[in-house]
PDB file of C-alpha atoms and ligand atoms in Angstrom:
ATOM      1  CA  MET A   1     -71.547 194.427  65.758  1.00  0.00           C
ATOM      2  CA  ASN A   2     -68.748 191.966  65.099  1.00  0.00           C
ATOM      3  CA  ALA A   3     -68.960 189.891  68.431  1.00  0.00           C
ATOM      4  CA  ARG A   4     -69.618 187.180  66.191  1.00  0.00           C
ATOM      5  CA  VAL A   5     -65.867 186.922  64.440  1.00  0.00           C
ATOM      6  CA  PRO A   6     -64.074 184.612  66.291  1.00  0.00           C
ATOM      7  CA  VAL A   7     -60.430 185.692  67.689  1.00  0.00           C
ATOM      8  CA  ILE A   8     -57.196 183.575  68.424  1.00  0.00           C
ATOM      9  CA  ALA A   9     -55.594 184.831  71.044  1.00  0.00           C
ATOM     10  CA  VAL A  10     -51.799 184.403  71.579  1.00  0.00           C
ATOM     11  CA  ASP A  11     -49.675 186.267  73.960  1.00  0.00           C
ATOM     12  CA  GLY A  12     -46.192 185.584  75.682  1.00  0.00           C
ATOM     13  CA  PRO A  13     -42.675 187.381  75.933  1.00  0.00           C
ATOM     14  CA  SER A  14     -40.415 188.147  73.383  1.00  0.00           C
ATOM     15  CA  GLY A  15     -38.739 186.040  70.936  1.00  0.00           C
ATOM     16  CA  VAL A  16     -41.697 183.267  71.972  1.00  0.00           C
ATOM     17  CA  GLY A  17     -42.203 182.092  68.547  1.00  0.00           C
ATOM     18  CA  LYS A  18     -45.965 183.817  68.174  1.00  0.00           C
ATOM     19  CA  GLY A  19     -44.930 185.778  65.455  1.00  0.00           C
ATOM     20  CA  THR A  20     -44.309 182.960  63.319  1.00  0.00           C
ATOM     21  CA  LEU A  21     -47.442 180.957  64.660  1.00  0.00           C
ATOM     22  CA  CYS A  22     -50.073 183.444  64.427  1.00  0.00           C
ATOM     23  CA  GLN A  23     -48.203 184.135  61.198  1.00  0.00           C
ATOM     24  CA  TRP A  24     -48.891 180.397  60.355  1.00  0.00           C
ATOM     25  CA  LEU A  25     -52.422 180.226  61.292  1.00  0.00           C
ATOM     26  CA  ALA A  26     -53.672 183.172  59.475  1.00  0.00           C
ATOM     27  CA  ASN A  27     -52.372 181.509  56.446  1.00  0.00           C
ATOM     28  CA  ARG A  28     -54.030 178.121  57.434  1.00  0.00           C
ATOM     29  CA  LEU A  29     -57.150 179.217  58.412  1.00  0.00           C
ATOM     30  CA  GLY A  30     -57.495 182.349  56.011  1.00  0.00           C
ATOM     31  CA  PHE A  31     -58.039 184.953  58.429  1.00  0.00           C
ATOM     32  CA  HIS A  32     -56.878 188.561  59.507  1.00  0.00           C
ATOM     33  CA  LEU A  33     -54.115 189.032  61.342  1.00  0.00           C
ATOM     34  CA  LEU A  34     -52.903 191.642  64.031  1.00  0.00           C
ATOM     35  CA  ASP A  35     -49.568 192.155  65.050  1.00  0.00           C
ATOM     36  CA  SER A  36     -49.891 194.583  68.423  1.00  0.00           C
ATOM     37  CA  GLY A  37     -46.405 194.461  68.732  1.00  0.00           C
ATOM     38  CA  ALA A  38     -45.911 196.168  66.059  1.00  0.00           C
ATOM     39  CA  LEU A  39     -48.281 199.135  66.459  1.00  0.00           C
ATOM     40  CA  TYR A  40     -45.906 199.750  70.127  1.00  0.00           C
ATOM     41  CA  ARG A  41     -43.384 199.779  67.968  1.00  0.00           C
ATOM     42  CA  LEU A  42     -44.585 202.208  65.196  1.00  0.00           C
ATOM     43  CA  THR A  43     -45.813 204.240  68.735  1.00  0.00           C
ATOM     44  CA  ALA A  44     -42.287 204.385  69.968  1.00  0.00           C
ATOM     45  CA  LEU A  45     -41.009 205.389  65.826  1.00  0.00           C
ATOM     46  CA  ALA A  46     -43.055 207.818  65.180  1.00  0.00           C
ATOM     47  CA  ALA A  47     -42.282 209.296  68.746  1.00  0.00           C
ATOM     48  CA  LEU A  48     -38.205 209.203  68.884  1.00  0.00           C
ATOM     49  CA  ARG A  49     -39.070 210.626  65.275  1.00  0.00           C
ATOM     50  CA  ARG A  50     -40.229 213.489  66.646  1.00  0.00           C
ATOM     51  CA  ASN A  51     -37.296 213.651  69.279  1.00  0.00           C
ATOM     52  CA  LEU A  52     -40.129 213.016  72.342  1.00  0.00           C
ATOM     53  CA  ALA A  53     -39.088 211.869  75.328  1.00  0.00           C
ATOM     54  CA  LEU A  54     -40.267 207.881  75.595  1.00  0.00           C
ATOM     55  CA  GLU A  55     -42.007 209.430  79.253  1.00  0.00           C
ATOM     56  CA  ASP A  56     -44.034 211.664  78.490  1.00  0.00           C
ATOM     57  CA  GLU A  57     -47.008 209.658  78.128  1.00  0.00           C
ATOM     58  CA  SER A  58     -49.688 212.478  76.897  1.00  0.00           C
ATOM     59  CA  ARG A  59     -47.719 214.009  74.629  1.00  0.00           C
ATOM     60  CA  VAL A  60     -46.295 209.856  73.175  1.00  0.00           C
ATOM     61  CA  ALA A  61     -50.144 209.479  73.767  1.00  0.00           C
ATOM     62  CA  ALA A  62     -51.440 211.678  71.769  1.00  0.00           C
ATOM     63  CA  VAL A  63     -48.688 210.375  68.316  1.00  0.00           C
ATOM     64  CA  ALA A  64     -50.636 206.791  69.284  1.00  0.00           C
ATOM     65  CA  ALA A  65     -54.307 207.817  68.815  1.00  0.00           C
ATOM     66  CA  GLY A  66     -52.507 210.010  65.415  1.00  0.00           C
ATOM     67  CA  LEU A  67     -50.452 206.620  64.278  1.00  0.00           C
ATOM     68  CA  GLU A  68     -50.992 206.428  60.673  1.00  0.00           C
ATOM     69  CA  VAL A  69     -50.735 203.257  59.242  1.00  0.00           C
ATOM     70  CA  GLU A  70     -51.075 200.442  57.138  1.00  0.00           C
ATOM     71  CA  PHE A  71     -50.876 196.787  57.082  1.00  0.00           C
ATOM     72  CA  ARG A  72     -50.577 195.567  53.341  1.00  0.00           C
ATOM     73  CA  ALA A  73     -49.306 191.751  52.464  1.00  0.00           C
ATOM     74  CA  GLY A  74     -46.310 191.877  50.122  1.00  0.00           C
ATOM     75  CA  THR A  75     -46.362 189.253  46.924  1.00  0.00           C
ATOM     76  CA  ASP A  76     -45.213 186.446  49.034  1.00  0.00           C
ATOM     77  CA  GLY A  77     -47.953 187.215  52.138  1.00  0.00           C
ATOM     78  CA  SER A  78     -45.751 188.808  54.568  1.00  0.00           C
ATOM     79  CA  PRO A  79     -46.816 191.709  55.838  1.00  0.00           C
ATOM     80  CA  ARG A  80     -45.877 195.290  54.791  1.00  0.00           C
ATOM     81  CA  ILE A  81     -45.886 197.818  56.770  1.00  0.00           C
ATOM     82  CA  PHE A  82     -46.162 201.411  55.842  1.00  0.00           C
ATOM     83  CA  LEU A  83     -45.855 205.016  58.224  1.00  0.00           C
ATOM     84  CA  GLU A  84     -47.489 207.973  57.118  1.00  0.00           C
ATOM     85  CA  GLY A  85     -47.261 206.414  53.704  1.00  0.00           C
ATOM     86  CA  VAL A  86     -43.905 205.026  54.164  1.00  0.00           C
ATOM     87  CA  GLU A  87     -42.492 201.514  54.913  1.00  0.00           C
ATOM     88  CA  VAL A  88     -40.375 200.938  57.430  1.00  0.00           C
ATOM     89  CA  GLY A  89     -38.261 197.952  57.270  1.00  0.00           C
ATOM     90  CA  ALA A  90     -35.495 196.718  59.479  1.00  0.00           C
ATOM     91  CA  ASP A  91     -36.020 199.472  62.006  1.00  0.00           C
ATOM     92  CA  LEU A  92     -38.935 198.644  62.928  1.00  0.00           C
ATOM     93  CA  ARG A  93     -37.554 194.785  64.106  1.00  0.00           C
ATOM     94  CA  SER A  94     -33.969 196.567  65.605  1.00  0.00           C
ATOM     95  CA  GLU A  95     -33.405 195.598  69.451  1.00  0.00           C
ATOM     96  CA  THR A  96     -33.565 199.433  69.874  1.00  0.00           C
ATOM     97  CA  CYS A  97     -36.875 199.715  68.531  1.00  0.00           C
ATOM     98  CA  GLY A  98     -37.971 196.625  70.590  1.00  0.00           C
ATOM     99  CA  ASN A  99     -36.763 198.304  74.007  1.00  0.00           C
ATOM    100  CA  ALA A 100     -37.848 201.528  72.755  1.00  0.00           C
ATOM    101  CA  ALA A 101     -41.816 199.870  71.896  1.00  0.00           C
ATOM    102  CA  SER A 102     -41.505 198.199  75.786  1.00  0.00           C
ATOM    103  CA  GLN A 103     -41.245 201.863  77.734  1.00  0.00           C
ATOM    104  CA  VAL A 104     -44.578 203.297  75.627  1.00  0.00           C
ATOM    105  CA  ALA A 105     -46.032 199.826  75.787  1.00  0.00           C
ATOM    106  CA  ALA A 106     -45.846 200.604  79.949  1.00  0.00           C
ATOM    107  CA  LEU A 107     -47.868 203.775  79.367  1.00  0.00           C
ATOM    108  CA  PRO A 108     -51.574 204.293  80.275  1.00  0.00           C
ATOM    109  CA  ALA A 109     -52.772 206.651  77.650  1.00  0.00           C
ATOM    110  CA  VAL A 110     -50.879 204.683  75.336  1.00  0.00           C
ATOM    111  CA  ARG A 111     -52.752 201.525  75.690  1.00  0.00           C
ATOM    112  CA  ALA A 112     -55.772 203.369  75.833  1.00  0.00           C
ATOM    113  CA  ALA A 113     -54.968 204.957  72.622  1.00  0.00           C
ATOM    114  CA  LEU A 114     -54.873 202.113  70.679  1.00  0.00           C
ATOM    115  CA  LEU A 115     -57.011 200.197  72.505  1.00  0.00           C
ATOM    116  CA  GLN A 116     -59.832 200.649  69.482  1.00  0.00           C
ATOM    117  CA  ARG A 117     -57.345 200.185  66.564  1.00  0.00           C
ATOM    118  CA  GLN A 118     -56.704 196.662  67.945  1.00  0.00           C
ATOM    119  CA  ARG A 119     -59.891 195.497  68.746  1.00  0.00           C
ATOM    120  CA  ASP A 120     -60.755 196.983  64.872  1.00  0.00           C
ATOM    121  CA  PHE A 121     -58.795 194.421  63.138  1.00  0.00           C
ATOM    122  CA  ARG A 122     -61.555 191.939  64.104  1.00  0.00           C
ATOM    123  CA  ARG A 123     -63.238 191.256  60.690  1.00  0.00           C
ATOM    124  CA  SER A 124     -64.835 188.495  59.648  1.00  0.00           C
ATOM    125  CA  PRO A 125     -63.904 185.096  58.981  1.00  0.00           C
ATOM    126  CA  GLY A 126     -61.446 185.841  62.054  1.00  0.00           C
ATOM    127  CA  LEU A 127     -58.432 187.330  63.562  1.00  0.00           C
ATOM    128  CA  ILE A 128     -55.919 185.910  64.990  1.00  0.00           C
ATOM    129  CA  ALA A 129     -54.224 188.519  67.600  1.00  0.00           C
ATOM    130  CA  ASP A 130     -50.236 188.268  68.603  1.00  0.00           C
ATOM    131  CA  GLY A 131     -49.394 190.409  71.634  1.00  0.00           C
ATOM    132  CA  ARG A 132     -49.021 190.547  75.427  1.00  0.00           C
ATOM    133  CA  ASP A 133     -52.712 191.185  76.312  1.00  0.00           C
ATOM    134  CA  MET A 134     -54.371 189.691  73.758  1.00  0.00           C
ATOM    135  CA  GLY A 135     -56.564 187.351  75.750  1.00  0.00           C
ATOM    136  CA  THR A 136     -56.808 189.673  79.274  1.00  0.00           C
ATOM    137  CA  VAL A 137     -57.595 193.402  78.015  1.00  0.00           C
ATOM    138  CA  VAL A 138     -58.327 193.428  74.391  1.00  0.00           C
ATOM    139  CA  PHE A 139     -60.370 190.464  73.295  1.00  0.00           C
ATOM    140  CA  PRO A 140     -61.164 188.817  76.871  1.00  0.00           C
ATOM    141  CA  ASP A 141     -64.289 186.989  75.138  1.00  0.00           C
ATOM    142  CA  ALA A 142     -61.914 185.261  72.481  1.00  0.00           C
ATOM    143  CA  GLU A 143     -62.725 181.541  70.983  1.00  0.00           C
ATOM    144  CA  LEU A 144     -59.082 180.302  71.954  1.00  0.00           C
ATOM    145  CA  LYS A 145     -56.362 181.984  74.006  1.00  0.00           C
ATOM    146  CA  LEU A 146     -53.378 180.667  73.737  1.00  0.00           C
ATOM    147  CA  PHE A 147     -49.908 181.767  75.907  1.00  0.00           C
ATOM    148  CA  LEU A 148     -46.721 180.710  74.931  1.00  0.00           C
ATOM    149  CA  THR A 149     -43.483 180.104  77.351  1.00  0.00           C
ATOM    150  CA  ALA A 150     -39.997 179.306  76.550  1.00  0.00           C
ATOM    151  CA  SER A 151     -36.837 179.724  79.123  1.00  0.00           C
ATOM    152  CA  ALA A 152     -35.210 182.852  78.611  1.00  0.00           C
ATOM    153  CA  GLU A 153     -32.252 181.001  77.219  1.00  0.00           C
ATOM    154  CA  GLU A 154     -34.248 179.444  74.754  1.00  0.00           C
ATOM    155  CA  ARG A 155     -35.574 183.005  73.426  1.00  0.00           C
ATOM    156  CA  ALA A 156     -31.852 184.493  73.654  1.00  0.00           C
ATOM    157  CA  ARG A 157     -30.583 181.726  71.009  1.00  0.00           C
ATOM    158  CA  ARG A 158     -33.450 181.792  68.965  1.00  0.00           C
ATOM    159  CA  ARG A 159     -33.726 185.192  68.171  1.00  0.00           C
ATOM    160  CA  HIS A 160     -29.729 184.725  68.213  1.00  0.00           C
ATOM    161  CA  GLN A 161     -30.623 182.219  65.245  1.00  0.00           C
ATOM    162  CA  GLN A 162     -33.176 184.859  63.398  1.00  0.00           C
ATOM    163  CA  LEU A 163     -30.652 187.753  63.859  1.00  0.00           C
ATOM    164  CA  SER A 164     -27.683 185.547  61.737  1.00  0.00           C
ATOM    165  CA  GLU A 165     -30.016 184.866  59.107  1.00  0.00           C
ATOM    166  CA  GLN A 166     -31.056 188.250  58.760  1.00  0.00           C
ATOM    167  CA  GLY A 167     -27.058 188.551  58.506  1.00  0.00           C
ATOM    168  CA  MET A 168     -26.776 190.955  61.319  1.00  0.00           C
ATOM    169  CA  ASN A 169     -24.230 190.572  64.280  1.00  0.00           C
ATOM    170  CA  ALA A 170     -25.325 190.040  67.647  1.00  0.00           C
ATOM    171  CA  SER A 171     -24.125 189.193  70.885  1.00  0.00           C
ATOM    172  CA  LEU A 172     -25.538 186.512  72.632  1.00  0.00           C
ATOM    173  CA  LYS A 173     -24.773 187.438  76.235  1.00  0.00           C
ATOM    174  CA  ASN A 174     -26.594 191.243  74.805  1.00  0.00           C
ATOM    175  CA  LEU A 175     -29.832 189.615  73.565  1.00  0.00           C
ATOM    176  CA  ALA A 176     -30.322 186.978  76.567  1.00  0.00           C
ATOM    177  CA  SER A 177     -30.004 190.697  79.206  1.00  0.00           C
ATOM    178  CA  GLU A 178     -32.544 192.481  76.956  1.00  0.00           C
ATOM    179  CA  ILE A 179     -34.655 189.771  76.472  1.00  0.00           C
ATOM    180  CA  ALA A 180     -34.394 189.717  80.299  1.00  0.00           C
ATOM    181  CA  GLU A 181     -35.154 193.074  80.907  1.00  0.00           C
ATOM    182  CA  ARG A 182     -37.774 193.554  78.828  1.00  0.00           C
ATOM    183  CA  ASP A 183     -39.602 190.394  80.066  1.00  0.00           C
ATOM    184  CA  ALA A 184     -39.323 192.442  83.577  1.00  0.00           C
ATOM    185  CA  ARG A 185     -40.897 195.278  82.443  1.00  0.00           C
ATOM    186  CA  ASP A 186     -43.850 193.928  79.952  1.00  0.00           C
ATOM    187  CA  ARG A 187     -44.590 191.661  83.715  1.00  0.00           C
ATOM    188  CA  GLN A 188     -44.259 193.937  86.448  1.00  0.00           C
ATOM    189  CA  ARG A 189     -45.904 197.370  84.907  1.00  0.00           C
ATOM    190  CA  ALA A 190     -49.305 198.019  85.994  1.00  0.00           C
ATOM    191  CA  VAL A 191     -51.366 198.305  83.287  1.00  0.00           C
ATOM    192  CA  ALA A 192     -52.360 195.134  81.217  1.00  0.00           C
ATOM    193  CA  PRO A 193     -48.840 193.155  82.135  1.00  0.00           C
ATOM    194  CA  LEU A 194     -47.762 190.171  80.504  1.00  0.00           C
ATOM    195  CA  ARG A 195     -49.995 187.359  82.242  1.00  0.00           C
ATOM    196  CA  PRO A 196     -51.742 184.244  81.265  1.00  0.00           C
ATOM    197  CA  ALA A 197     -55.030 184.307  81.005  1.00  0.00           C
ATOM    198  CA  ALA A 198     -57.380 182.595  83.131  1.00  0.00           C
ATOM    199  CA  ASP A 199     -58.559 180.850  80.776  1.00  0.00           C
ATOM    200  CA  ALA A 200     -55.641 180.641  78.694  1.00  0.00           C
ATOM    201  CA  GLU A 201     -53.275 177.182  77.372  1.00  0.00           C
ATOM    202  CA  THR A 202     -50.191 177.803  78.494  1.00  0.00           C
ATOM    203  CA  LEU A 203     -47.836 176.112  76.050  1.00  0.00           C
ATOM    204  CA  ASP A 204     -44.471 175.461  76.571  1.00  0.00           C
ATOM    205  CA  THR A 205     -42.605 175.785  73.786  1.00  0.00           C
ATOM    206  CA  THR A 206     -38.897 175.440  75.347  1.00  0.00           C
ATOM    207  CA  HIS A 207     -37.936 171.713  73.771  1.00  0.00           C
ATOM    208  CA  SER A 208     -40.692 171.963  70.646  1.00  0.00           C
ATOM    209  CA  SER A 209     -39.822 172.812  67.313  1.00  0.00           C
ATOM    210  CA  ILE A 210     -41.908 175.787  65.294  1.00  0.00           C
ATOM    211  CA  ALA A 211     -43.946 172.937  63.249  1.00  0.00           C
ATOM    212  CA  GLU A 212     -45.165 170.976  66.619  1.00  0.00           C
ATOM    213  CA  VAL A 213     -46.043 173.904  68.155  1.00  0.00           C
ATOM    214  CA  CYS A 214     -48.298 174.953  64.891  1.00  0.00           C
ATOM    215  CA  ASP A 215     -49.939 171.549  65.303  1.00  0.00           C
ATOM    216  CA  ARG A 216     -50.268 171.666  68.932  1.00  0.00           C
ATOM    217  CA  ALA A 217     -52.222 175.418  68.680  1.00  0.00           C
ATOM    218  CA  LEU A 218     -53.870 174.234  64.774  1.00  0.00           C
ATOM    219  CA  ALA A 219     -55.441 170.887  66.544  1.00  0.00           C
ATOM    220  CA  LEU A 220     -56.878 173.357  69.371  1.00  0.00           C
ATOM    221  CA  ALA A 221     -58.463 176.021  66.805  1.00  0.00           C
ATOM    222  CA  ALA A 222     -60.104 173.415  66.092  1.00  0.00           C
ATOM    223  CA  ARG A 223     -61.439 171.456  68.483  1.00  0.00           C
ATOM    224  CA  ARG A 224     -62.685 175.425  69.506  1.00  0.00           C
ATOM    225  CA  LEU A 225     -63.244 177.116  66.556  1.00  0.00           C
ATOM    226  CA  GLY A 226     -65.394 173.748  65.781  1.00  0.00           C
ATOM    227  CA  LEU A 227     -63.595 173.261  62.033  1.00  0.00           C
ATOM    228  CA  PRO A 228     -62.839 170.296  60.111  1.00  0.00           C
ATOM    229  CA  LYS A 229     -60.007 167.893  61.598  1.00  0.00           C
ATOM    230  CA  ASN A 230     -58.084 168.582  58.157  1.00  0.00           C
ATOM    231  CA  CYS A 231     -59.064 172.173  58.216  1.00  0.00           C
TER     232      CYS A 231
HETATM  233  O1  LIG B   1     -44.357 191.382  70.244  1.00  0.00           O
HETATM  234  P1  LIG B   1     -42.943 192.613  70.089  1.00  0.00           P
HETATM  235  O2  LIG B   1     -42.039 192.454  70.762  1.00  0.00           O
HETATM  236  O3  LIG B   1     -42.679 193.393  68.709  1.00  0.00           O
HETATM  237  O4  LIG B   1     -43.954 194.233  71.346  1.00  0.00           O
HETATM  238  C1  LIG B   1     -42.597 195.454  71.095  1.00  0.00           C
HETATM  239  C2  LIG B   1     -43.143 195.362  72.368  1.00  0.00           C
HETATM  240  O5  LIG B   1     -44.258 195.859  72.836  1.00  0.00           O
HETATM  241  C3  LIG B   1     -42.790 194.477  73.803  1.00  0.00           C
HETATM  242  O6  LIG B   1     -41.636 194.613  74.435  1.00  0.00           O
HETATM  243  C4  LIG B   1     -44.084 194.940  74.722  1.00  0.00           C
HETATM  244  C5  LIG B   1     -45.237 195.728  73.861  1.00  0.00           C
HETATM  245  N1  LIG B   1     -46.174 194.953  73.437  1.00  0.00           N
HETATM  246  C6  LIG B   1     -47.315 195.380  75.071  1.00  0.00           C
HETATM  247  O7  LIG B   1     -47.142 195.576  75.884  1.00  0.00           O
HETATM  248  N2  LIG B   1     -48.541 194.105  73.993  1.00  0.00           N
HETATM  249  C7  LIG B   1     -48.578 193.858  73.128  1.00  0.00           C
HETATM  250  N3  LIG B   1     -50.070 193.568  73.024  1.00  0.00           N
HETATM  251  C8  LIG B   1     -47.849 193.704  72.459  1.00  0.00           C
HETATM  252  C9  LIG B   1     -46.807 194.200  72.476  1.00  0.00           C
END
């Protein structure tokens, strides 16, 4: 039914800048945004709040299937996320939650439970889909697939800077080892591992500013979706 709604799939490892790029593209093109990582984070958070063991696949998958979640745009356009009617803030973005999300994301039943929910975000006029398996599993027919990379050191440095800007203290060394651990789990899992789709455009952002990455992505999107050059 919604097959003709265009999707731009943006995949890549933690801390590569997908979130910033996707938010920018969604604003620029007036498209909807799917932050699929937030669904895995919310599942992990809801499971932890229920005191479930994160490896308890059937119970965690039941939590994912019944997730009562709402994404609203804040007054400044930034997304606000509500779990069971209550806004979740910094908890969701913490490294603890990211690591827990990576653990539940390795469970096939959890991925299956979240699949249709993600596809339902595909609504007119278009969707920017941010994740690890957007181009390979969730939207294999996406009009454009981008795969962002950057060295692990650069990603740890960016994350460190982002946390300091938010007034949070973190050790660069700990961040680097957490990123390496999460990368390994996301790449090696049996179901929907992190990898570029065969038809993805890979953008190495190690030496690029966010503005340069946004420009490159927009140029590719304009060409692929047949949008005017100054869209
Ligand atoms: O993008 P993020 O850091 O919010 O994602 C949190 C975790 O969720 C990440 O370590 C892997 C998992 N994830 C996934 O497996 N598949 C997705 N499409 C998105 C996230």
